[in-house]
Amino acid sequence: MSDSIRVIQYGLGAIGRAAAKLVLERPHLQLVAAVDCNPDLVGCDLGQVLGLGKNLDILVAEKLENLFEEVEADIVIHCTGSHFINVQPELVEIAKAGLHCITSCEEALFPHYRNPDLAADLNNHCVSNSVSILGTGVNPGFVMDTLPAVLTTISQRVDAIRVLRVVNAATRREALQRKVGATMTDADFRKLVDEGRMGHVGLLESLVLLATSIGWDIENISETVEPVIAQGSVRTEYLNVLRGQVAGVRQIATADRNGKEALRLELQMYVGAENPRDEIELTGNPSIKLVLPGGTPGDIATPAILVNMIPAVVHAVPGLHTMATLPLPRLSA
Amino acid sequence: MSDSIRVIQYGLGAIGRAAAKLVLERPHLQLVAAVDCNPDLVGCDLGQVLGLGKNLDILVAEKLENLFEEVEADIVIHCTGSHFINVQPELVEIAKAGLHCITSCEEALFPHYRNPDLAADLNNHCVSNSVSILGTGVNPGFVMDTLPAVLTTISQRVDAIRVLRVVNAATRREALQRKVGATMTDADFRKLVDEGRMGHVGLLESLVLLATSIGWDIENISETVEPVIAQGSVRTEYLNVLRGQVAGVRQIATADRNGKEALRLELQMYVGAENPRDEIELTGNPSIKLVLPGGTPGDIATPAILVNMIPAVVHAVPGLHTMATLPLPRLSA
C-alpha cells in the first residue's frame, strides 16, 4: 500500500458515494477517510453508508479539519456543491492542508469565468502549498467540452462547433427527474428559471473551457433555459407527466466569433426524450460528426472521470487546473 | 513574427506538402525552410512545389544539414518514411541540431515497440539537446489509439476495446488505392503480405500505445493482413476492379489481457466499402459506443494533427514523446 495514492472522500451524495466505491476497487488507490456534514451520516461506518454490508473501519467525519491530526492523505475527491462561490472556502481549506483535490463542482470546471478573483485566490493557495486542483465530471467536464476539444485536433480549420446532448430523464434517478422540472407547470418552471434555480449548472463553463482550450476569442456569450412540454403523458418509475406539463429542460449556450455564431451547446434533459445521444459536429475542414448513441450515462461516468483523473492531478504542476492543462485524460485503473 | 514558431518542412510528399500549406495559414507559425531529396524538387521555390502560383522565396534544400548555417528554426515537421528504423538517423540529426520534431513516421507513434534501443538512443539525444519529438497522424495517432484512450476517461471498468475503421479507398487518391492492393490477384496480394510489403503500417503501434496509455499489460499481440475480394466490379476515378480481384485490405490487430481478447483494432480499406466510418466500442461499465459517420478523412486530418501538435511539442519536457505524454490535444490555429 505504500505506493498507493491516499484518498479522502468529501461529500457522500450519490456521486460522492459512487466515487468512494470506485476508489475501493482500484488497487493503486487507498480510501483513508470520508467527510459529510449530514448528521445522519456523521460517525457512521463508511462501509454501511456505501451499502457494502460490511464495515470499512472508516467513520464519517463531520468536518475535514477533524481529520488532519489522525489521517495522512494525498488527495480529496470533493462533491459538495455546484456553485464555485459556495465551495471555494472548502477548496482553499483542502489546499492549505497540503492536499490535492478533484471536485465535481460544476462551476469549478472553469472558475475563472464567473469568479476570477476567487479562482485566482484558490490558485495562489495551490501554488504556495504545492498542490493541484481540478474541476471535472462528465457534463460539464467531458462530453460538451473536453471531447469536442480533442476532436478539433484533426481539424485544419474549424468554423463552428455544435454539441447536442439528449438525455431521457426517465432512465435516471428520481432526483434528476425532479431537478429538470418533470410534472411542473410551465409557469412554475419559468419562475424557477427567473430565480436562477432551474437548469443544468456548468453549460457556460463548458462553453468557455472549450473556447479557451482551442484559443478562440468569443463574444456574445448567452444562455437560454426553456421547458420541454409533454406532448402526451409519460410515466416513469417515479412519476407521471401529463400532457401539457413540463417534461424537462432544454438549455442552450451560444457564443459568437468574428461576428458569427461559432459555438452552440444544447442540452435536452426530459422524460420521454427519444434517441438519447451525445453529438458533436465540427463545421470546417474537414467537417466531422461524432456520435455517442444512447449518450453517456452520467451517474456512472462522472464518478469514473473523478477517479481516473487522480494520477494526472497528483503529478501535475501545482495550481488550479482545467481538463485542458493536464495530460491526455484516460482510464487509470 | 518574433513570437511565432519557426517551422522546417522535411519531406514534400502529399502529406508533407499539405502540412506546409497549413503552416502557411497559421498566424503563430512561420515556414522558414523545406527539405526533400527528390532531385526534381531540390532548388525549386517552395511556393511552386506547393502549387501556390507564387514564390515564397524558400528554395527546397536537398539535405537538412545544408540549412543549419542559413536558417534559424524551432521545429521540423518530418514526413519522409513509415519505418522507424529507416528514419531514426534523420530524427537524431534533427535533435542534435537542437530542433523539436513532429514526424508522420507511423512506427514513431510508439517506437519503443519495434525498436526499443533506437528509441532509447533518440530519447537520449532529445534530452541532451533539450528538444522533444512526437510521432503522430490520424491513423496511427488519433482514431485507433488516442481517441479510444480518451473515451476510457469516463469508464469505471473497461473489459475490452474494439475499434473499427472502414475506409472506402475509392474516395482516396490513386496511390492509396494501389497501396491497398486494388486490382491485384489474391496470389500477388498474399505474396506482398509475406514479404511484409502489404498493409497499413502502424496498427500494432496503435494497439501498444492504447494499451500502454491506460496501463494495460497485454499479451499474445497478433496481426493479420487479408485481401478483401471484390464481389462485383467497382470503377473508381483511377482504376477498375473486376469481380474476384482484390478490392483492398482487411487488417486486424488483437491482444489479450488476463487470458482473454481485450483489444481488437480492425482496419478495412478497400474500393467500394460501404458505410465508411470510425467506430469505437468499450465493453465494461459503462459500455459505450462512439461513431464518426463517414470516417475521418486522413488526407486532411493527418496534416492537421501534425501542425496542431506543434505548440504542445515545443513546450513539452524534453524527450521522445507519445500522444499520451502530452497535454490534451486540440486545435492550435
XYZ file of C-alpha atoms in Angstrom:
666
model
C 0.000 0.000 0.000
C 2.987 2.310 0.401
C 2.939 3.364 -3.278
C -0.796 3.846 -3.377
C -2.447 7.251 -3.508
C -4.417 8.002 -0.320
C -7.872 9.446 -0.940
C -10.369 11.311 1.245
C -13.974 11.361 0.017
C -15.562 14.709 0.875
C -19.323 14.679 0.309
C -21.395 11.494 0.304
C -24.277 12.279 -2.019
C -24.978 9.988 -4.965
C -21.860 10.955 -6.920
C -19.616 11.035 -3.842
C -20.711 7.574 -2.721
C -20.163 6.168 -6.219
C -16.698 7.754 -6.362
C -15.813 6.275 -2.950
C -16.895 2.809 -4.086
C -14.776 3.110 -7.215
C -11.741 4.172 -5.170
C -12.155 0.967 -3.155
C -11.970 -1.071 -6.387
C -8.726 0.476 -7.600
C -5.557 -1.239 -6.384
C -3.400 1.904 -6.703
C -5.792 3.939 -4.555
C -6.473 3.747 -0.834
C -9.594 5.276 0.689
C -8.490 6.655 4.047
C -11.342 8.893 5.234
C -14.739 10.365 4.429
C -16.409 13.656 5.310
C -20.051 14.722 5.201
C -21.881 17.298 7.296
C -25.166 15.350 7.159
C -25.912 14.474 10.844
C -27.469 11.184 9.717
C -24.087 10.092 8.379
C -21.561 11.605 10.798
C -19.988 8.884 12.926
C -21.364 6.052 10.801
C -19.026 3.499 9.281
C -18.411 4.326 5.632
C -18.971 0.702 4.606
C -22.559 0.935 5.839
C -23.080 4.346 4.229
C -21.913 2.897 0.927
C -24.234 -0.106 1.347
C -21.351 -2.584 1.266
C -22.848 -4.692 4.040
C -19.567 -4.570 5.953
C -17.567 -2.082 7.959
C -14.529 -0.345 6.497
C -13.385 0.977 9.888
C -13.668 4.464 8.438
C -16.087 6.673 10.379
C -17.653 9.577 8.525
C -16.234 12.832 9.890
C -18.341 15.965 10.125
C -15.552 18.317 9.068
C -12.383 17.921 7.067
C -10.349 19.666 9.775
C -11.312 16.941 12.242
C -9.184 14.533 10.209
C -5.943 16.426 9.967
C -4.395 15.048 13.143
C -5.413 11.445 12.547
C -5.169 10.831 8.826
C -2.432 11.179 6.222
C -3.734 11.593 2.703
C -2.740 12.775 -0.765
C -5.923 13.900 -2.461
C -9.540 14.803 -1.753
C -12.452 13.932 -4.038
C -14.795 16.815 -3.332
C -18.522 16.504 -4.116
C -20.451 19.004 -2.018
C -21.912 21.629 -4.329
C -22.370 23.028 -7.805
C -21.506 26.698 -7.294
C -17.880 27.725 -7.010
C -18.646 30.719 -4.835
C -20.054 28.363 -2.184
C -17.348 25.695 -2.211
C -14.280 27.888 -2.744
C -13.588 28.154 1.029
C -13.672 24.336 1.265
C -11.246 24.065 -1.644
C -8.935 26.622 -0.033
C -9.018 24.603 3.199
C -8.054 21.495 1.238
C -5.159 23.308 -0.449
C -3.963 24.762 2.848
C -3.903 21.243 4.269
C -1.430 20.307 1.519
C -3.905 18.054 -0.231
C -4.582 17.797 -3.947
C -8.227 17.908 -4.972
C -10.613 16.853 -7.718
C -14.027 18.450 -7.383
C -17.334 17.694 -9.059
C -18.394 21.326 -8.502
C -19.718 22.219 -11.934
C -18.568 25.817 -11.902
C -15.066 24.724 -10.853
C -14.613 23.325 -14.365
C -13.617 26.866 -15.329
C -13.982 29.035 -12.209
C -12.186 31.965 -13.828
C -15.346 32.647 -15.821
C -17.785 33.552 -13.013
C -15.397 34.172 -10.136
C -11.996 35.266 -11.434
C -10.884 36.696 -8.089
C -11.855 33.627 -6.085
C -10.216 31.441 -8.731
C -7.001 33.460 -8.547
C -7.084 33.228 -4.753
C -7.501 29.452 -4.912
C -4.698 29.175 -7.457
C -2.403 31.115 -5.123
C -3.190 28.745 -2.258
C -2.488 25.771 -4.548
C 0.860 27.131 -5.670
C 2.034 28.119 -2.200
C 1.056 24.701 -0.828
C 2.387 22.770 -3.860
C -0.928 21.093 -4.646
C -3.190 20.888 -7.682
C -6.955 21.212 -8.031
C -9.164 20.173 -10.932
C -12.894 20.525 -11.518
C -14.349 17.827 -13.753
C -17.219 15.425 -14.383
C -18.950 14.000 -17.416
C -21.017 17.134 -18.004
C -19.504 19.577 -17.509
C -16.047 18.075 -17.898
C -16.131 15.705 -20.822
C -18.972 15.344 -23.314
C -19.594 19.003 -24.129
C -16.079 20.428 -23.678
C -13.104 18.059 -23.404
C -14.265 15.632 -26.097
C -15.096 18.337 -28.672
C -11.728 19.978 -27.927
C -9.960 16.674 -28.609
C -11.898 16.240 -31.841
C -10.543 19.561 -33.155
C -7.044 18.026 -33.112
C -7.715 16.627 -36.591
C -9.053 19.925 -37.965
C -7.198 22.164 -40.382
C -9.858 24.832 -39.799
C -12.882 24.975 -37.507
C -15.646 27.435 -38.347
C -18.231 26.261 -35.834
C -18.748 23.653 -33.121
C -22.162 22.343 -32.207
C -22.723 19.899 -29.356
C -26.079 18.292 -28.633
C -26.722 16.141 -25.568
C -30.139 14.482 -25.320
C -30.871 12.695 -22.037
C -34.035 10.713 -21.437
C -34.570 11.693 -17.803
C -36.980 8.764 -17.400
C -33.962 6.458 -17.247
C -32.272 8.464 -14.491
C -32.771 8.700 -10.754
C -35.825 10.449 -9.271
C -33.839 13.428 -8.016
C -32.744 14.187 -11.559
C -36.285 13.837 -12.916
C -37.495 16.355 -10.344
C -34.488 18.601 -10.969
C -35.289 19.013 -14.662
C -38.845 20.077 -13.766
C -40.851 16.980 -14.709
C -44.579 17.385 -13.721
C -44.225 21.143 -13.156
C -46.412 23.719 -14.807
C -44.892 25.964 -17.400
C -45.383 28.951 -15.069
C -43.691 27.317 -12.081
C -40.803 26.237 -14.290
C -40.290 29.745 -15.637
C -40.466 31.197 -12.142
C -37.579 28.926 -11.082
C -35.649 29.921 -14.203
C -36.086 33.583 -13.288
C -34.810 32.832 -9.794
C -31.766 31.062 -11.253
C -32.879 27.797 -9.669
C -33.689 25.771 -12.781
C -31.385 24.239 -15.340
C -28.092 22.435 -15.622
C -25.182 24.153 -13.896
C -22.000 24.367 -15.914
C -23.096 24.749 -19.520
C -21.462 28.166 -19.826
C -18.346 26.776 -18.137
C -18.231 24.056 -20.823
C -18.569 26.718 -23.491
C -15.789 28.884 -22.108
C -13.455 25.951 -21.399
C -13.906 24.684 -24.951
C -13.285 28.119 -26.462
C -10.261 28.757 -24.258
C -8.720 25.361 -24.908
C -8.660 25.967 -28.675
C -7.579 29.588 -28.345
C -10.820 31.157 -29.533
C -11.807 34.705 -28.562
C -15.576 34.558 -28.215
C -18.218 37.218 -27.665
C -21.973 37.494 -27.136
C -21.999 34.567 -24.731
C -25.612 33.754 -23.935
C -27.736 31.027 -22.389
C -31.422 30.144 -22.512
C -33.342 27.724 -20.305
C -36.753 26.649 -21.639
C -39.235 23.992 -20.556
C -39.945 21.000 -22.792
C -43.723 20.486 -22.640
C -45.026 16.902 -22.717
C -46.965 16.213 -25.942
C -48.552 13.172 -24.326
C -48.465 11.602 -20.888
C -45.213 9.904 -19.859
C -44.986 7.524 -16.918
C -41.628 6.793 -15.272
C -40.711 4.613 -12.318
C -41.124 7.632 -10.061
C -43.674 9.991 -11.558
C -46.326 10.580 -14.174
C -46.071 13.555 -16.504
C -49.374 14.629 -18.070
C -49.774 16.184 -21.473
C -49.133 19.922 -21.176
C -46.970 19.578 -18.074
C -43.253 20.162 -18.121
C -41.303 17.035 -19.136
C -37.908 18.614 -18.603
C -35.474 21.230 -19.780
C -33.904 22.460 -22.991
C -30.887 24.620 -22.342
C -28.743 26.284 -24.981
C -25.493 28.177 -24.629
C -24.057 30.018 -27.610
C -21.194 32.310 -28.421
C -20.057 34.248 -31.472
C -16.653 34.524 -33.049
C -15.769 37.098 -35.684
C -19.391 38.248 -35.643
C -20.982 34.854 -36.299
C -22.292 32.089 -34.033
C -19.368 29.689 -33.653
C -20.261 27.691 -30.547
C -23.593 26.127 -29.689
C -24.041 23.708 -26.794
C -27.551 22.322 -26.451
C -28.686 20.137 -23.598
C -32.070 18.438 -23.632
C -32.987 16.545 -20.452
C -36.582 15.437 -20.231
C -38.630 12.354 -19.501
C -39.560 10.551 -22.690
C -36.757 12.022 -24.828
C -36.289 9.858 -27.903
C -32.934 8.904 -29.420
C -30.843 9.918 -26.414
C -27.325 10.655 -27.607
C -24.310 12.902 -27.453
C -23.454 14.526 -30.751
C -20.556 16.748 -31.716
C -20.414 18.484 -35.081
C -17.448 20.427 -36.333
C -18.003 22.571 -39.401
C -14.782 23.387 -41.188
C -12.037 21.457 -42.950
C -12.860 18.679 -42.521
C -16.439 18.792 -41.299
C -16.708 15.968 -38.789
C -19.548 14.435 -36.817
C -19.114 12.318 -33.701
C -21.982 10.429 -32.092
C -22.278 8.526 -28.826
C -25.525 6.626 -29.461
C -27.542 6.323 -26.271
C -25.467 9.071 -24.700
C -23.015 8.942 -21.840
C -24.552 7.657 -18.603
C -23.683 10.457 -16.191
C -24.318 8.530 -12.984
C -21.604 6.024 -13.935
C -19.318 8.277 -15.940
C -18.936 11.183 -13.502
C -17.542 9.096 -10.623
C -15.310 7.408 -13.224
C -13.723 10.606 -14.502
C -13.287 11.980 -10.961
C -11.308 8.880 -10.023
C -9.496 8.408 -13.350
C -8.030 11.909 -13.201
C -6.369 11.274 -9.799
C -2.881 10.333 -11.069
C -2.804 13.276 -13.500
C -3.713 15.732 -10.731
C -1.288 14.272 -8.202
C 1.579 14.558 -10.704
C 0.639 17.953 -12.154
C 2.472 21.227 -11.769
C 0.904 22.902 -8.692
C -2.051 25.178 -9.359
C -5.693 25.388 -10.313
C -6.031 23.208 -13.414
C -8.560 22.559 -16.128
C -9.033 19.479 -18.288
C -7.024 21.331 -20.954
C -3.917 21.864 -18.810
C -3.385 18.209 -17.868
C -2.027 15.280 -19.929
C -4.254 13.187 -22.169
C -7.137 12.014 -19.951
C -7.637 8.253 -19.831
C -8.534 5.293 -17.618
C -6.229 4.856 -14.641
C -7.475 1.548 -13.254
C 6.711 37.431 -36.316
C 9.078 37.398 -33.343
C 6.768 35.289 -31.182
C 5.921 32.841 -33.941
C 7.222 29.287 -34.051
C 9.617 28.736 -36.960
C 8.977 25.532 -38.898
C 11.040 23.499 -41.354
C 9.091 21.097 -43.592
C 11.162 17.940 -44.160
C 9.679 15.721 -46.870
C 7.389 17.067 -49.596
C 5.162 14.116 -50.449
C 1.382 14.516 -50.315
C 1.225 14.794 -46.503
C 4.332 16.973 -46.242
C 3.040 19.429 -48.860
C -0.345 19.623 -47.136
C 1.347 20.232 -43.773
C 3.495 23.003 -45.279
C 0.421 24.699 -46.745
C -1.317 24.553 -43.390
C 1.711 26.065 -41.637
C 1.462 28.982 -44.066
C -2.155 29.575 -42.996
C -1.423 29.720 -39.272
C -0.516 33.172 -37.937
C 1.515 31.811 -34.996
C 3.680 29.678 -37.303
C 6.349 30.726 -39.787
C 7.542 28.382 -42.507
C 11.263 29.040 -42.847
C 12.635 26.181 -44.956
C 11.873 22.936 -46.763
C 13.878 19.788 -47.420
C 13.380 16.972 -49.897
C 15.943 14.718 -51.550
C 13.880 14.403 -54.747
C 16.126 15.901 -57.481
C 13.031 17.214 -59.281
C 12.298 19.425 -56.269
C 15.733 20.440 -54.974
C 16.395 24.098 -55.720
C 12.790 24.832 -56.716
C 10.836 27.536 -54.941
C 8.545 26.007 -52.348
C 5.611 28.146 -53.493
C 5.752 26.458 -56.899
C 6.174 22.987 -55.341
C 3.061 23.619 -53.247
C 1.148 24.829 -56.305
C 0.533 28.268 -54.808
C 1.198 30.033 -58.129
C 3.667 32.363 -56.437
C 7.163 32.182 -54.992
C 7.778 32.000 -51.256
C 11.491 32.744 -51.609
C 12.159 29.421 -49.920
C 14.225 27.065 -52.091
C 13.885 23.347 -51.416
C 17.128 22.082 -49.860
C 18.439 18.611 -50.607
C 19.607 17.940 -47.060
C 18.674 19.283 -43.650
C 22.335 19.954 -42.789
C 22.554 22.379 -45.718
C 20.190 24.679 -43.825
C 21.912 24.894 -40.472
C 24.110 27.869 -41.305
C 21.416 29.893 -43.047
C 18.200 29.249 -41.186
C 17.078 29.578 -37.596
C 14.163 27.354 -36.711
C 12.325 25.807 -33.781
C 10.710 22.639 -35.085
C 10.766 20.235 -38.022
C 7.689 18.553 -39.477
C 9.175 15.309 -40.720
C 7.363 13.266 -43.397
C 9.863 11.007 -45.129
C 9.049 7.422 -44.230
C 6.915 4.910 -42.387
C 9.536 2.736 -40.704
C 11.300 3.996 -37.609
C 14.454 2.015 -38.302
C 14.910 3.960 -41.542
C 14.169 7.459 -40.281
C 15.768 7.268 -36.829
C 19.100 8.716 -38.096
C 17.196 11.678 -39.579
C 15.395 12.227 -36.273
C 18.688 12.046 -34.373
C 20.155 14.644 -36.746
C 17.172 16.901 -36.049
C 17.600 16.502 -32.293
C 21.341 17.147 -32.499
C 20.589 20.369 -34.357
C 18.570 21.481 -31.325
C 15.270 21.301 -33.193
C 11.985 19.879 -31.946
C 10.246 17.475 -34.296
C 6.841 16.062 -35.168
C 7.064 13.104 -37.518
C 4.398 11.332 -39.544
C 6.522 8.144 -39.438
C 3.903 5.577 -38.468
C 6.202 3.433 -36.351
C 7.405 6.525 -34.468
C 3.979 6.658 -32.817
C 5.386 4.157 -30.324
C 8.942 3.341 -31.450
C 9.748 1.512 -28.209
C 7.657 -1.390 -29.508
C 9.709 -2.473 -32.538
C 12.996 -0.674 -31.880
C 13.486 -0.107 -28.160
C 17.232 0.528 -28.475
C 16.881 3.036 -31.291
C 14.044 4.708 -29.397
C 16.154 4.964 -26.241
C 19.030 6.372 -28.297
C 16.736 9.002 -29.822
C 15.322 9.871 -26.414
C 18.863 10.414 -25.107
C 19.633 12.762 -27.961
C 16.393 14.662 -27.270
C 17.147 15.053 -23.584
C 20.767 16.089 -24.063
C 19.745 18.661 -26.678
C 16.644 19.834 -24.762
C 14.226 19.067 -27.567
C 11.080 16.978 -27.917
C 9.965 14.569 -30.622
C 6.482 13.196 -31.282
C 5.194 10.699 -33.833
C 1.560 11.230 -34.788
C -1.030 11.314 -37.549
C -4.668 10.458 -37.880
C -4.015 6.727 -38.162
C -1.893 5.831 -36.384
C -2.062 8.719 -33.950
C -5.703 9.528 -33.349
C -8.650 7.424 -34.461
C -7.496 3.996 -33.307
C -5.393 4.948 -30.269
C -5.644 8.492 -28.848
C -9.420 8.813 -29.232
C -10.233 5.407 -27.669
C -7.828 6.224 -24.814
C -9.671 9.499 -24.182
C -13.007 7.686 -24.246
C -11.873 5.418 -21.375
C -11.711 8.518 -19.141
C -15.417 8.048 -18.397
C -15.099 4.312 -17.648
C -15.297 2.785 -14.209
C -14.106 -0.512 -15.714
C -13.044 -1.484 -19.230
C -13.147 -5.159 -20.171
C -12.496 -4.809 -23.887
C -11.897 -2.173 -26.543
C -12.796 -2.691 -30.168
C -12.020 -0.155 -32.869
C -13.219 -0.476 -36.448
C -12.134 1.855 -39.217
C -13.753 1.371 -42.623
C -12.318 3.452 -45.464
C -13.772 3.472 -48.970
C -10.496 3.630 -50.879
C -12.414 4.719 -53.994
C -12.731 8.186 -52.455
C -8.988 8.492 -51.816
C -6.038 9.298 -54.037
C -4.739 6.813 -56.607
C -1.581 6.000 -54.648
C -3.695 4.815 -51.740
C -5.934 2.705 -53.967
C -2.835 0.996 -55.392
C -1.299 0.675 -51.922
C -4.237 -1.328 -50.556
C -3.921 -3.764 -53.460
C -6.895 -2.791 -55.634
C -6.911 -4.774 -58.945
C -4.326 -7.296 -57.682
C -4.834 -11.026 -57.748
C -5.267 -12.798 -54.447
C -1.925 -14.568 -55.002
C 0.022 -11.378 -55.717
C -1.543 -9.720 -52.665
C -0.558 -12.605 -50.383
C 2.956 -12.617 -51.796
C 3.346 -8.962 -50.811
C 1.935 -9.733 -47.361
C 4.534 -12.490 -46.928
C 7.244 -10.037 -47.931
C 5.951 -7.521 -45.382
C 5.144 -5.066 -48.167
C 1.340 -5.002 -47.940
C -0.895 -3.457 -45.345
C -1.188 -0.372 -43.198
C 1.920 0.452 -41.169
C 1.292 1.329 -37.553
C -1.676 -0.771 -36.480
C 0.381 -2.616 -33.871
C 1.826 0.704 -32.716
C -1.751 1.964 -32.191
C -2.525 -1.180 -30.205
C 0.513 -0.871 -27.956
C 0.124 2.893 -27.457
C -3.509 2.420 -26.462
C -2.689 -0.393 -24.043
C 0.245 1.485 -22.533
C -1.690 4.705 -22.125
C -4.333 3.007 -19.969
C -1.828 0.900 -18.055
C -2.800 -2.445 -19.514
C -0.378 -5.377 -19.588
C -1.206 -7.183 -22.814
C -0.058 -10.474 -24.275
C -0.497 -12.538 -27.443
C -0.202 -9.495 -29.655
C -1.004 -10.544 -33.205
C -1.825 -9.079 -36.575
C -3.400 -10.429 -39.757
C -3.494 -8.860 -43.217
C -6.054 -10.335 -45.618
C -7.324 -9.284 -49.028
C -10.906 -8.122 -49.488
C -12.094 -9.710 -52.746
C -14.452 -7.694 -54.956
C -17.906 -9.296 -55.131
C -18.698 -7.267 -58.240
C -16.790 -4.841 -60.423
C -16.014 -1.435 -58.944
C -14.884 1.529 -61.035
C -13.066 4.442 -59.446
C -11.665 7.626 -60.932
C -8.333 5.844 -61.366
C -8.936 2.130 -61.858
C -11.434 -0.638 -62.444
C -11.598 -3.586 -60.053
C -13.149 -6.721 -61.536
C -15.139 -9.275 -59.609
C -12.717 -11.711 -57.986
C -9.838 -9.229 -57.940
C -8.544 -7.687 -54.750
C -10.511 -4.568 -53.752
C -8.323 -3.760 -50.771
C -7.158 -4.863 -47.379
C -8.639 -6.020 -44.086
C -6.122 -5.826 -41.286
C -6.737 -6.847 -37.700
C -4.535 -6.423 -34.650
C -5.526 -8.074 -31.390
C -4.140 -8.571 -27.919
C -5.191 -10.472 -24.838
C -5.369 -9.375 -21.242
C -5.842 -11.770 -18.353
C -6.176 -14.628 -20.853
C -8.957 -13.071 -22.941
C -9.021 -10.883 -26.042
C -9.229 -7.337 -24.737
C -8.086 -5.220 -27.680
C -9.147 -5.528 -31.294
C -8.282 -2.931 -33.920
C -9.709 -3.638 -37.347
C -8.940 -1.615 -40.429
C -10.806 -2.149 -43.683
C -9.550 -0.126 -46.645
C -10.966 -1.139 -49.989
C -12.601 0.358 -53.039
C -16.376 0.169 -52.775
C -16.507 -0.172 -48.973
C -19.987 0.744 -47.788
C -20.795 2.760 -44.680
C -17.276 4.141 -44.175
C -16.873 5.086 -40.542
C -14.707 5.019 -37.444
C -16.238 3.122 -34.568
C -15.002 2.648 -31.026
C -16.703 0.249 -28.645
C -15.832 -0.056 -24.987
C -17.256 -3.045 -23.165
C -17.364 -2.555 -19.409
C -19.032 -0.164 -17.005
C -20.438 1.679 -18.802
C -20.387 0.075 -22.231
C -20.000 2.947 -24.682
C -20.038 3.255 -28.431
C -18.583 6.168 -30.371
C -19.099 6.622 -34.111
C -17.614 9.030 -36.622
C -20.036 8.519 -39.530
C -18.208 8.720 -42.853
C -14.914 8.272 -41.053
C -12.049 10.663 -40.594
C -10.586 11.913 -43.882
C -6.913 11.031 -43.457
C -5.580 13.260 -46.227
C -6.951 16.347 -44.438
C -6.692 15.170 -40.850
C -3.086 13.959 -40.800
C -1.557 17.306 -41.839
C -3.912 18.932 -39.331
C -2.772 16.882 -36.342
C 0.906 17.263 -37.310
C 0.516 21.039 -37.259
C -1.903 21.264 -34.306
C 0.533 19.416 -32.030
C 3.333 21.939 -32.632
C 2.765 24.131 -29.528
C 2.453 21.080 -27.265
C 5.735 19.635 -28.540
C 7.622 22.934 -28.379
C 6.564 23.414 -24.737
C 6.991 19.800 -23.611
C 9.555 18.395 -21.231
C 12.494 17.306 -23.464
C 12.393 13.728 -24.700
C 10.749 11.267 -27.053
C 7.015 11.730 -26.504
C 3.804 9.931 -27.377
C 0.293 11.316 -27.701
C -0.269 10.074 -24.121
C 2.570 12.080 -22.559
C 1.483 15.490 -23.850
C -1.366 17.789 -22.712
C -4.879 17.441 -24.068
C -4.536 17.545 -27.865
C -6.626 20.204 -29.601
C -6.710 22.724 -32.434
C -3.949 25.319 -32.246
C -4.967 27.646 -35.056
